[in-house]
mmCIF file of C-alpha atoms and ligand atoms in Angstrom:
data_model
loop_
_atom_site.group_PDB
_atom_site.id
_atom_site.type_symbol
_atom_site.label_atom_id
_atom_site.label_comp_id
_atom_site.label_asym_id
_atom_site.label_seq_id
_atom_site.Cartn_x
_atom_site.Cartn_y
_atom_site.Cartn_z
ATOM 1 C CA MET A 1 47.350 -44.381 104.661
ATOM 2 C CA SER A 2 50.423 -42.879 102.975
ATOM 3 C CA LEU A 3 53.242 -45.014 101.533
ATOM 4 C CA TYR A 4 55.717 -43.515 103.963
ATOM 5 C CA GLN A 5 53.676 -44.610 106.930
ATOM 6 C CA HIS A 6 54.280 -48.248 106.013
ATOM 7 C CA PHE A 7 57.945 -47.757 106.857
ATOM 8 C CA LYS A 8 57.374 -46.011 110.172
ATOM 9 C CA GLY A 9 56.328 -47.878 113.265
ATOM 10 C CA THR A 10 55.225 -46.660 116.639
ATOM 11 C CA GLY A 11 57.442 -45.279 119.411
ATOM 12 C CA PRO A 12 57.600 -45.710 123.189
ATOM 13 C CA SER A 13 54.300 -43.839 123.617
ATOM 14 C CA GLY A 14 52.553 -46.620 121.690
ATOM 15 C CA PHE A 15 51.742 -44.147 118.926
ATOM 16 C CA GLY A 16 53.638 -43.020 115.875
ATOM 17 C CA TYR A 17 53.671 -41.394 112.477
ATOM 18 C CA GLY A 18 50.406 -42.958 111.371
ATOM 19 C CA SER A 19 48.402 -42.340 114.552
ATOM 20 C CA THR A 20 45.420 -40.019 114.312
ATOM 21 C CA ALA A 21 44.067 -37.596 116.886
ATOM 22 C CA GLU A 22 41.088 -39.901 117.379
ATOM 23 C CA GLN A 23 43.395 -42.844 118.019
ATOM 24 C CA VAL A 24 45.545 -41.050 120.593
ATOM 25 C CA THR A 25 42.412 -40.099 122.522
ATOM 26 C CA ASP A 26 40.616 -43.421 122.133
ATOM 27 C CA GLY A 27 39.071 -44.372 125.472
ATOM 28 C CA LEU A 28 39.886 -41.014 127.118
ATOM 29 C CA SER A 29 37.129 -38.951 128.647
ATOM 30 C CA LEU A 30 37.821 -35.226 128.599
ATOM 31 C CA GLN A 31 34.579 -34.363 130.385
ATOM 32 C CA GLY A 32 35.200 -31.387 132.672
ATOM 33 C CA LYS A 33 38.344 -30.314 130.811
ATOM 34 C CA THR A 34 38.643 -26.943 129.076
ATOM 35 C CA ILE A 35 41.134 -26.536 126.249
ATOM 36 C CA LEU A 36 41.900 -23.445 124.191
ATOM 37 C CA VAL A 37 43.027 -23.952 120.580
ATOM 38 C CA THR A 38 44.277 -21.100 118.380
ATOM 39 C CA GLY A 39 43.818 -21.305 114.620
ATOM 40 C CA CYS A 40 40.678 -23.368 115.217
ATOM 41 C CA ASN A 41 39.110 -22.713 111.823
ATOM 42 C CA SER A 42 41.495 -24.600 109.568
ATOM 43 C CA GLY A 43 43.792 -27.592 109.158
ATOM 44 C CA LEU A 44 45.245 -29.119 112.291
ATOM 45 C CA GLY A 45 43.548 -26.717 114.700
ATOM 46 C CA LEU A 46 40.083 -27.550 113.384
ATOM 47 C CA GLU A 47 40.763 -31.293 113.603
ATOM 48 C CA ALA A 48 42.261 -30.971 117.085
ATOM 49 C CA MET A 49 39.218 -29.009 118.240
ATOM 50 C CA ARG A 50 36.832 -31.544 116.685
ATOM 51 C CA VAL A 51 38.475 -34.506 118.388
ATOM 52 C CA LEU A 52 38.837 -32.787 121.771
ATOM 53 C CA ALA A 53 35.137 -31.868 121.672
ATOM 54 C CA LEU A 54 34.282 -35.422 120.587
ATOM 55 C CA ARG A 55 35.975 -36.703 123.756
ATOM 56 C CA GLY A 56 33.880 -34.377 125.889
ATOM 57 C CA ALA A 57 36.159 -31.377 126.425
ATOM 58 C CA ARG A 58 34.871 -27.846 126.394
ATOM 59 C CA VAL A 59 36.973 -26.271 123.656
ATOM 60 C CA LEU A 60 37.634 -22.563 123.375
ATOM 61 C CA GLY A 61 38.173 -22.043 119.675
ATOM 62 C CA ALA A 62 40.172 -18.955 118.708
ATOM 63 C CA ALA A 63 40.345 -17.648 115.136
ATOM 64 C CA ARG A 64 41.279 -14.334 113.524
ATOM 65 C CA THR A 65 37.635 -13.227 113.596
ATOM 66 C CA LEU A 66 34.642 -14.175 115.692
ATOM 67 C CA ALA A 67 32.758 -15.157 112.531
ATOM 68 C CA LYS A 68 35.460 -17.697 111.575
ATOM 69 C CA ALA A 69 35.615 -19.046 115.112
ATOM 70 C CA ARG A 70 31.824 -19.351 115.290
ATOM 71 C CA THR A 71 31.582 -21.260 112.020
ATOM 72 C CA ALA A 72 34.350 -23.635 113.146
ATOM 73 C CA CYS A 73 32.815 -24.176 116.577
ATOM 74 C CA VAL A 74 29.396 -24.918 115.106
ATOM 75 C CA SER A 75 30.966 -27.376 112.659
ATOM 76 C CA VAL A 76 32.534 -29.551 115.371
ATOM 77 C CA GLY A 77 29.495 -29.880 117.585
ATOM 78 C CA GLY A 78 29.942 -30.586 121.288
ATOM 79 C CA GLN A 79 30.945 -27.773 123.589
ATOM 80 C CA ALA A 80 32.947 -25.332 121.510
ATOM 81 C CA VAL A 81 33.033 -21.656 122.451
ATOM 82 C CA PRO A 82 34.245 -19.154 119.823
ATOM 83 C CA PHE A 83 36.749 -16.336 120.434
ATOM 84 C CA ALA A 84 38.311 -13.757 118.134
ATOM 85 C CA CYS A 85 42.105 -13.638 118.333
ATOM 86 C CA GLU A 86 44.086 -11.949 115.561
ATOM 87 C CA LEU A 87 47.613 -12.758 116.665
ATOM 88 C CA SER A 88 49.283 -9.969 114.707
ATOM 89 C CA GLU A 89 47.093 -7.398 116.454
ATOM 90 C CA PRO A 90 47.923 -7.089 120.170
ATOM 91 C CA SER A 91 44.599 -5.386 120.974
ATOM 92 C CA SER A 92 42.755 -8.406 119.553
ATOM 93 C CA VAL A 93 44.905 -10.848 121.539
ATOM 94 C CA ARG A 94 44.353 -8.854 124.727
ATOM 95 C CA ALA A 95 40.619 -8.734 124.042
ATOM 96 C CA CYS A 96 40.665 -12.523 123.660
ATOM 97 C CA VAL A 97 42.480 -12.842 126.990
ATOM 98 C CA GLU A 98 39.856 -10.633 128.627
ATOM 99 C CA ALA A 99 36.973 -12.562 127.051
ATOM 100 C CA VAL A 100 38.379 -15.891 128.268
ATOM 101 C CA ARG A 101 38.910 -14.428 131.740
ATOM 102 C CA ARG A 102 35.391 -12.973 131.815
ATOM 103 C CA GLY A 103 34.030 -16.403 130.927
ATOM 104 C CA GLY A 104 35.634 -17.685 134.135
ATOM 105 C CA HIS A 105 37.322 -20.522 132.267
ATOM 106 C CA ARG A 106 40.032 -22.569 133.966
ATOM 107 C CA LEU A 107 42.289 -23.964 131.288
ATOM 108 C CA ASP A 108 43.523 -27.545 131.340
ATOM 109 C CA ALA A 109 45.487 -26.980 128.159
ATOM 110 C CA LEU A 110 46.368 -24.178 125.808
ATOM 111 C CA ILE A 111 47.275 -25.289 122.294
ATOM 112 C CA CYS A 112 49.097 -22.530 120.404
ATOM 113 C CA ASN A 113 48.401 -23.947 116.987
ATOM 114 C CA ALA A 114 47.841 -20.934 114.706
ATOM 115 C CA GLY A 115 50.594 -19.990 112.337
ATOM 116 C CA ILE A 116 51.663 -18.574 108.990
ATOM 117 C CA MET A 117 54.438 -19.924 106.811
ATOM 118 C CA ALA A 118 56.923 -18.729 104.212
ATOM 119 C CA LEU A 119 55.469 -15.327 103.352
ATOM 120 C CA PRO A 120 56.942 -14.517 99.918
ATOM 121 C CA LYS A 121 57.886 -10.944 100.804
ATOM 122 C CA ARG A 122 58.955 -9.416 104.060
ATOM 123 C CA GLU A 123 56.028 -8.075 106.044
ATOM 124 C CA GLN A 124 56.112 -6.559 109.490
ATOM 125 C CA ALA A 125 53.843 -5.908 112.437
ATOM 126 C CA PHE A 126 54.971 -3.183 114.815
ATOM 127 C CA GLY A 127 58.438 -3.301 113.253
ATOM 128 C CA VAL A 128 58.842 -7.058 113.779
ATOM 129 C CA GLU A 129 58.944 -9.577 110.916
ATOM 130 C CA LEU A 130 55.370 -10.831 110.562
ATOM 131 C CA GLN A 131 55.931 -14.585 111.010
ATOM 132 C CA LEU A 132 57.875 -13.957 114.205
ATOM 133 C CA PHE A 133 55.187 -11.575 115.415
ATOM 134 C CA THR A 134 52.240 -13.822 114.577
ATOM 135 C CA ASN A 135 53.654 -17.213 115.484
ATOM 136 C CA HIS A 136 55.666 -16.183 118.534
ATOM 137 C CA ILE A 137 54.807 -12.736 119.907
ATOM 138 C CA GLY A 138 51.039 -13.046 119.486
ATOM 139 C CA HIS A 139 51.101 -16.347 121.360
ATOM 140 C CA PHE A 140 53.467 -14.883 123.969
ATOM 141 C CA ILE A 141 50.849 -12.224 124.808
ATOM 142 C CA LEU A 142 48.029 -14.784 124.833
ATOM 143 C CA VAL A 143 49.743 -17.370 127.023
ATOM 144 C CA ASN A 144 51.127 -14.852 129.495
ATOM 145 C CA GLY A 145 47.710 -13.204 129.756
ATOM 146 C CA LEU A 146 46.140 -16.538 130.701
ATOM 147 C CA LEU A 147 48.877 -18.106 132.833
ATOM 148 C CA ASP A 148 46.988 -17.609 136.069
ATOM 149 C CA ARG A 149 43.993 -19.365 134.501
ATOM 150 C CA LEU A 150 46.004 -22.504 133.819
ATOM 151 C CA ALA A 151 45.038 -25.491 135.969
ATOM 152 C CA GLU A 152 47.588 -26.778 138.493
ATOM 153 C CA ASP A 153 48.459 -29.561 136.074
ATOM 154 C CA GLY A 154 47.739 -27.449 132.977
ATOM 155 C CA ARG A 155 49.664 -27.970 129.766
ATOM 156 C CA VAL A 156 50.880 -25.435 127.215
ATOM 157 C CA VAL A 157 51.541 -26.853 123.753
ATOM 158 C CA MET A 158 53.400 -24.828 121.128
ATOM 159 C CA LEU A 159 53.154 -25.797 117.467
ATOM 160 C CA SER A 160 56.702 -25.643 116.219
ATOM 161 C CA SER A 161 57.990 -27.438 113.127
ATOM 162 C CA SER A 162 60.951 -29.430 111.907
ATOM 163 C CA ALA A 163 61.462 -26.271 109.818
ATOM 164 C CA HIS A 164 62.924 -24.682 112.974
ATOM 165 C CA THR A 165 66.172 -26.170 111.658
ATOM 166 C CA MET A 166 66.038 -23.542 108.885
ATOM 167 C CA ALA A 167 66.398 -20.716 111.403
ATOM 168 C CA PRO A 168 69.542 -18.654 110.890
ATOM 169 C CA LYS A 169 72.823 -19.664 112.441
ATOM 170 C CA GLY A 170 72.828 -18.266 115.941
ATOM 171 C CA GLY A 171 69.098 -18.874 116.266
ATOM 172 C CA ILE A 172 67.299 -15.566 116.657
ATOM 173 C CA LEU A 173 68.361 -12.421 114.796
ATOM 174 C CA PHE A 174 68.090 -10.179 117.842
ATOM 175 C CA ASP A 175 69.786 -7.291 116.063
ATOM 176 C CA ASP A 176 67.425 -7.456 113.078
ATOM 177 C CA LEU A 177 64.010 -8.617 114.298
ATOM 178 C CA GLY A 178 62.342 -6.583 111.570
ATOM 179 C CA ALA A 179 64.325 -8.371 108.829
ATOM 180 C CA GLU A 180 65.492 -4.974 107.576
ATOM 181 C CA ARG A 181 68.865 -6.321 106.487
ATOM 182 C CA GLY A 182 67.556 -9.303 104.551
ATOM 183 C CA TYR A 183 64.616 -11.641 104.362
ATOM 184 C CA THR A 184 64.141 -15.254 103.325
ATOM 185 C CA PRO A 185 60.694 -16.877 103.533
ATOM 186 C CA TRP A 186 61.975 -20.164 105.012
ATOM 187 C CA GLY A 187 64.736 -18.718 107.144
ATOM 188 C CA HIS A 188 62.276 -16.393 108.855
ATOM 189 C CA TYR A 189 59.593 -19.060 109.153
ATOM 190 C CA GLY A 190 62.288 -21.257 110.716
ATOM 191 C CA GLN A 191 63.210 -18.487 113.125
ATOM 192 C CA SER A 192 59.580 -18.154 114.245
ATOM 193 C CA LYS A 193 59.305 -21.911 114.796
ATOM 194 C CA LEU A 194 62.579 -21.959 116.730
ATOM 195 C CA ALA A 195 61.077 -19.156 118.820
ATOM 196 C CA ASN A 196 58.061 -21.403 119.556
ATOM 197 C CA LEU A 197 60.460 -24.075 120.816
ATOM 198 C CA LEU A 198 62.493 -21.650 122.908
ATOM 199 C CA PHE A 199 59.311 -20.178 124.384
ATOM 200 C CA ALA A 200 58.166 -23.648 125.508
ATOM 201 C CA LYS A 201 61.611 -24.271 126.969
ATOM 202 C CA GLU A 202 61.694 -21.072 129.011
ATOM 203 C CA LEU A 203 58.048 -21.390 130.087
ATOM 204 C CA SER A 204 58.813 -24.900 131.285
ATOM 205 C CA ARG A 205 61.707 -23.542 133.332
ATOM 206 C CA ARG A 206 59.386 -20.941 134.827
ATOM 207 C CA PHE A 207 56.925 -23.736 135.700
ATOM 208 C CA SER A 208 59.556 -25.642 137.676
ATOM 209 C CA GLY A 209 58.276 -26.701 141.081
ATOM 210 C CA THR A 210 54.726 -26.927 139.705
ATOM 211 C CA ARG A 211 52.857 -29.673 137.860
ATOM 212 C CA LYS A 212 52.327 -27.430 134.821
ATOM 213 C CA THR A 213 54.059 -28.361 131.601
ATOM 214 C CA ALA A 214 55.137 -26.599 128.423
ATOM 215 C CA ASN A 215 56.226 -28.491 125.322
ATOM 216 C CA ALA A 216 56.663 -27.946 121.601
ATOM 217 C CA VAL A 217 55.632 -30.239 118.768
ATOM 218 C CA HIS A 218 56.338 -30.903 115.126
ATOM 219 C CA PRO A 219 53.047 -32.176 113.703
ATOM 220 C CA GLY A 220 54.503 -33.790 110.576
ATOM 221 C CA VAL A 221 54.138 -32.508 107.036
ATOM 222 C CA ILE A 222 50.514 -32.170 106.031
ATOM 223 C CA ARG A 223 48.855 -30.409 103.121
ATOM 224 C CA THR A 224 46.753 -27.638 104.644
ATOM 225 C CA ASN A 225 46.102 -23.969 103.947
ATOM 226 C CA LEU A 226 49.515 -23.315 105.476
ATOM 227 C CA SER A 227 51.109 -23.797 102.057
ATOM 228 C CA ARG A 228 49.022 -21.008 100.539
ATOM 229 C CA HIS A 229 52.053 -18.732 100.233
ATOM 230 C CA MET A 230 54.270 -21.318 98.566
ATOM 231 C CA PRO A 231 55.002 -20.658 94.876
ATOM 232 C CA GLY A 232 52.438 -22.178 92.483
ATOM 233 C CA LEU A 233 54.683 -24.961 91.217
ATOM 234 C CA ALA A 234 55.804 -26.045 94.660
ATOM 235 C CA ASN A 235 52.201 -26.099 95.790
ATOM 236 C CA LEU A 236 51.191 -28.134 92.754
ATOM 237 C CA ALA A 237 53.927 -30.706 93.440
ATOM 238 C CA PHE A 238 52.904 -30.759 97.091
ATOM 239 C CA GLY A 239 49.332 -31.459 95.994
ATOM 240 C CA LEU A 240 50.307 -34.235 93.589
ATOM 241 C CA VAL A 241 52.702 -36.221 95.768
ATOM 242 C CA GLY A 242 51.108 -35.222 99.052
ATOM 243 C CA PRO A 243 48.579 -38.036 99.269
ATOM 244 C CA LEU A 244 51.391 -40.571 98.772
ATOM 245 C CA VAL A 245 53.960 -39.300 101.234
ATOM 246 C CA LEU A 246 52.443 -36.776 103.609
ATOM 247 C CA LYS A 247 50.387 -37.166 106.756
ATOM 248 C CA THR A 248 46.660 -36.659 106.629
ATOM 249 C CA VAL A 249 45.131 -33.852 108.677
ATOM 250 C CA ALA A 250 43.805 -36.488 111.115
ATOM 251 C CA GLN A 251 47.369 -37.737 111.621
ATOM 252 C CA GLY A 252 48.807 -34.219 111.712
ATOM 253 C CA ALA A 253 46.579 -33.228 114.624
ATOM 254 C CA ALA A 254 47.616 -36.288 116.665
ATOM 255 C CA THR A 255 50.846 -34.993 118.241
ATOM 256 C CA GLU A 256 49.412 -31.716 119.559
ATOM 257 C CA VAL A 257 46.394 -33.544 120.951
ATOM 258 C CA TYR A 258 48.582 -36.274 122.479
ATOM 259 C CA VAL A 259 50.792 -33.738 124.258
ATOM 260 C CA ALA A 260 47.783 -31.684 125.399
ATOM 261 C CA VAL A 261 45.690 -34.458 126.954
ATOM 262 C CA HIS A 262 47.222 -37.935 126.988
ATOM 263 C CA PRO A 263 48.207 -39.271 130.443
ATOM 264 C CA GLY A 264 51.482 -40.490 128.904
ATOM 265 C CA ALA A 265 52.608 -36.866 128.414
ATOM 266 C CA ALA A 266 51.359 -35.514 131.752
ATOM 267 C CA THR A 267 54.752 -35.054 133.400
ATOM 268 C CA THR A 268 56.956 -34.352 130.404
ATOM 269 C CA THR A 269 57.965 -30.721 130.120
ATOM 270 C CA GLY A 270 60.436 -28.591 128.190
ATOM 271 C CA ALA A 271 60.468 -31.226 125.467
ATOM 272 C CA TYR A 272 59.968 -31.464 121.725
ATOM 273 C CA PHE A 273 57.644 -34.076 120.261
ATOM 274 C CA ALA A 274 57.163 -35.482 116.782
ATOM 275 C CA ASP A 275 54.943 -38.406 115.771
ATOM 276 C CA CYS A 276 53.562 -38.460 119.356
ATOM 277 C CA ASN A 277 56.988 -39.264 120.815
ATOM 278 C CA LEU A 278 59.981 -37.367 122.147
ATOM 279 C CA ALA A 279 62.199 -35.999 119.415
ATOM 280 C CA ARG A 280 65.460 -34.078 119.207
ATOM 281 C CA PRO A 281 65.362 -30.470 118.056
ATOM 282 C CA ARG A 282 68.288 -28.474 116.703
ATOM 283 C CA ALA A 283 70.970 -28.072 119.371
ATOM 284 C CA ASP A 284 70.322 -24.379 120.080
ATOM 285 C CA ALA A 285 66.641 -25.090 120.769
ATOM 286 C CA ASP A 286 67.926 -26.557 124.032
ATOM 287 C CA ASP A 287 70.003 -23.472 124.845
ATOM 288 C CA ALA A 288 68.539 -22.176 128.119
ATOM 289 C CA ALA A 289 70.375 -18.847 127.862
ATOM 290 C CA LEU A 290 69.010 -18.257 124.356
ATOM 291 C CA ALA A 291 65.501 -19.135 125.538
ATOM 292 C CA ARG A 292 65.769 -16.729 128.453
ATOM 293 C CA ARG A 293 67.103 -13.954 126.215
ATOM 294 C CA LEU A 294 64.255 -14.428 123.742
ATOM 295 C CA TRP A 295 61.741 -14.247 126.600
ATOM 296 C CA GLU A 296 63.256 -11.030 127.938
ATOM 297 C CA VAL A 297 63.521 -9.390 124.510
ATOM 298 C CA THR A 298 59.921 -10.382 123.749
ATOM 299 C CA GLU A 299 58.785 -8.892 127.057
ATOM 300 C CA GLN A 300 60.458 -5.611 126.085
ATOM 301 C CA ILE A 301 58.805 -5.624 122.661
ATOM 302 C CA VAL A 302 55.406 -6.351 124.176
ATOM 303 C CA ALA A 303 55.878 -3.599 126.769
ATOM 304 C CA GLY A 304 56.490 -1.146 123.908
ATOM 305 C CA LEU A 305 53.369 -2.054 121.927
ATOM 306 C CA PRO A 306 50.429 0.348 121.829
ATOM 307 C CA ALA A 307 48.186 -0.144 124.848
ATOM 308 C CA ALA A 308 44.880 -0.046 122.972
HETATM 309 N N1 LIG B 401 50.907 -28.338 107.819
HETATM 310 C C1 LIG B 401 52.173 -28.674 108.051
HETATM 311 O O1 LIG B 401 52.798 -29.410 107.265
HETATM 312 C C2 LIG B 401 52.891 -28.150 109.270
HETATM 313 C C3 LIG B 401 54.201 -28.578 109.488
HETATM 314 C C4 LIG B 401 54.889 -28.104 110.594
HETATM 315 C C5 LIG B 401 54.262 -27.218 111.467
HETATM 316 N N2 LIG B 401 52.991 -26.811 111.213
HETATM 317 C C6 LIG B 401 52.372 -25.861 112.147
HETATM 318 O O2 LIG B 401 51.089 -26.313 112.491
HETATM 319 C C7 LIG B 401 50.251 -25.195 112.793
HETATM 320 C C8 LIG B 401 48.908 -25.356 112.122
HETATM 321 O O3 LIG B 401 49.103 -25.256 110.730
HETATM 322 P P1 LIG B 401 48.111 -25.861 109.645
HETATM 323 O O4 LIG B 401 48.916 -26.743 108.798
HETATM 324 O O5 LIG B 401 46.879 -26.367 110.284
HETATM 325 O O6 LIG B 401 47.815 -24.542 108.802
HETATM 326 P P2 LIG B 401 46.451 -23.801 108.380
HETATM 327 O O7 LIG B 401 45.450 -24.755 107.878
HETATM 328 O O8 LIG B 401 46.881 -22.687 107.497
HETATM 329 O O9 LIG B 401 45.962 -23.226 109.762
HETATM 330 C C9 LIG B 401 46.627 -22.164 110.383
HETATM 331 C C10 LIG B 401 45.679 -21.469 111.305
HETATM 332 O O10 LIG B 401 46.351 -20.336 111.869
HETATM 333 C C11 LIG B 401 45.513 -19.204 111.707
HETATM 334 N N3 LIG B 401 46.239 -17.956 111.633
HETATM 335 C C12 LIG B 401 47.127 -17.557 110.696
HETATM 336 N N4 LIG B 401 47.506 -16.295 110.941
HETATM 337 C C13 LIG B 401 46.850 -15.886 112.051
HETATM 338 C C14 LIG B 401 46.808 -14.687 112.778
HETATM 339 N N5 LIG B 401 47.503 -13.601 112.397
HETATM 340 N N6 LIG B 401 46.023 -14.616 113.877
HETATM 341 C C15 LIG B 401 45.299 -15.686 114.262
HETATM 342 N N7 LIG B 401 45.272 -16.851 113.602
HETATM 343 C C16 LIG B 401 46.048 -16.947 112.499
HETATM 344 C C17 LIG B 401 44.779 -19.456 110.390
HETATM 345 O O11 LIG B 401 43.672 -18.594 110.281
HETATM 346 P P3 LIG B 401 43.103 -18.190 108.795
HETATM 347 O O12 LIG B 401 42.523 -19.442 108.241
HETATM 348 O O13 LIG B 401 42.094 -17.150 109.105
HETATM 349 O O14 LIG B 401 44.264 -17.672 108.015
HETATM 350 C C18 LIG B 401 44.431 -20.924 110.586
HETATM 351 O O15 LIG B 401 43.329 -21.046 111.432
HETATM 352 C C19 LIG B 401 51.045 -23.946 112.400
HETATM 353 O O16 LIG B 401 51.583 -23.345 113.553
HETATM 354 C C20 LIG B 401 52.159 -24.486 111.530
HETATM 355 O O17 LIG B 401 53.330 -23.695 111.591
HETATM 356 C C21 LIG B 401 52.298 -27.279 110.143
#
């Protein structure tokens, strides 16, 4: 238990900062449920997959390569089926969609957990800044490819971050999606995480009139491989103070798992969660026009990507 957790209680959901993924699923049977988790081989995704499988769900574990996904799936036991899904490579994402469809899986939840953070130098995929492409566009292709496989009460969960507040003023740099005119590791990570929030918002709007939900979460701050690109000193400090003030991986996986399977979140949609409770994102994350514009621009980008 971290020091910080002593000062944080629980919220209306009955859970809070210190809750773990095992605790938020205590007493739940997920037998008969199928849940896809991206980034299943590391950090929060691996823990989420482990706990979902522990509760009886069939988990579809997606990682950059089939070998990584296989190793992760074997490590959690239970019913875990591996898939390759390299989010920065549209052909890999489409192949994952096809493989899931071929398997005949009906999805009760789709947890878009994979992500990269704070790349030190600007990188691009297909002319788009790489964090935006990986964290947002890759998941956009995946989710849209599987929408008709989502159960009637299926849930889509996007891993955002409180770092969405670091996105540039105005939200999304539509006139410079490749970061040609300037790049900052945190500003562009923030933009990608704001995009995750806006995607959930617009998807939720598109789900209106159905029982399907789409939400975004901030998992907390947890020391995982995500910090691999942070400068050495920052990473060292993170490592030293982390155990005192940060969440554990078990706690970090709780919010995504709560939103994906807990009955208490079944009818909440278009929302942002932190510490397993509703939270308030930056004001423009609630901007429906911005969310719709991002969706339409992303559709255009995806339509222009190589077919194979
Ligand atoms: N940890 C935190 O403090 C924190 C805070 C706020 C939000 N988040 C969010 O939580 C999510 C999980 O992060 P984490 O902390 O568990 O980090 P992590 O341990 O680094 O896990 C990230 C996962 O995403 C995968 N991934 C990265 N790039 C990918 C790509 N191009 N295609 C497919 N998969 C890719 C990684 O695969 P490889 O292992 O093969 O690279 C890994 O499985 C992320 O979306 C992150 O933004 C984390």
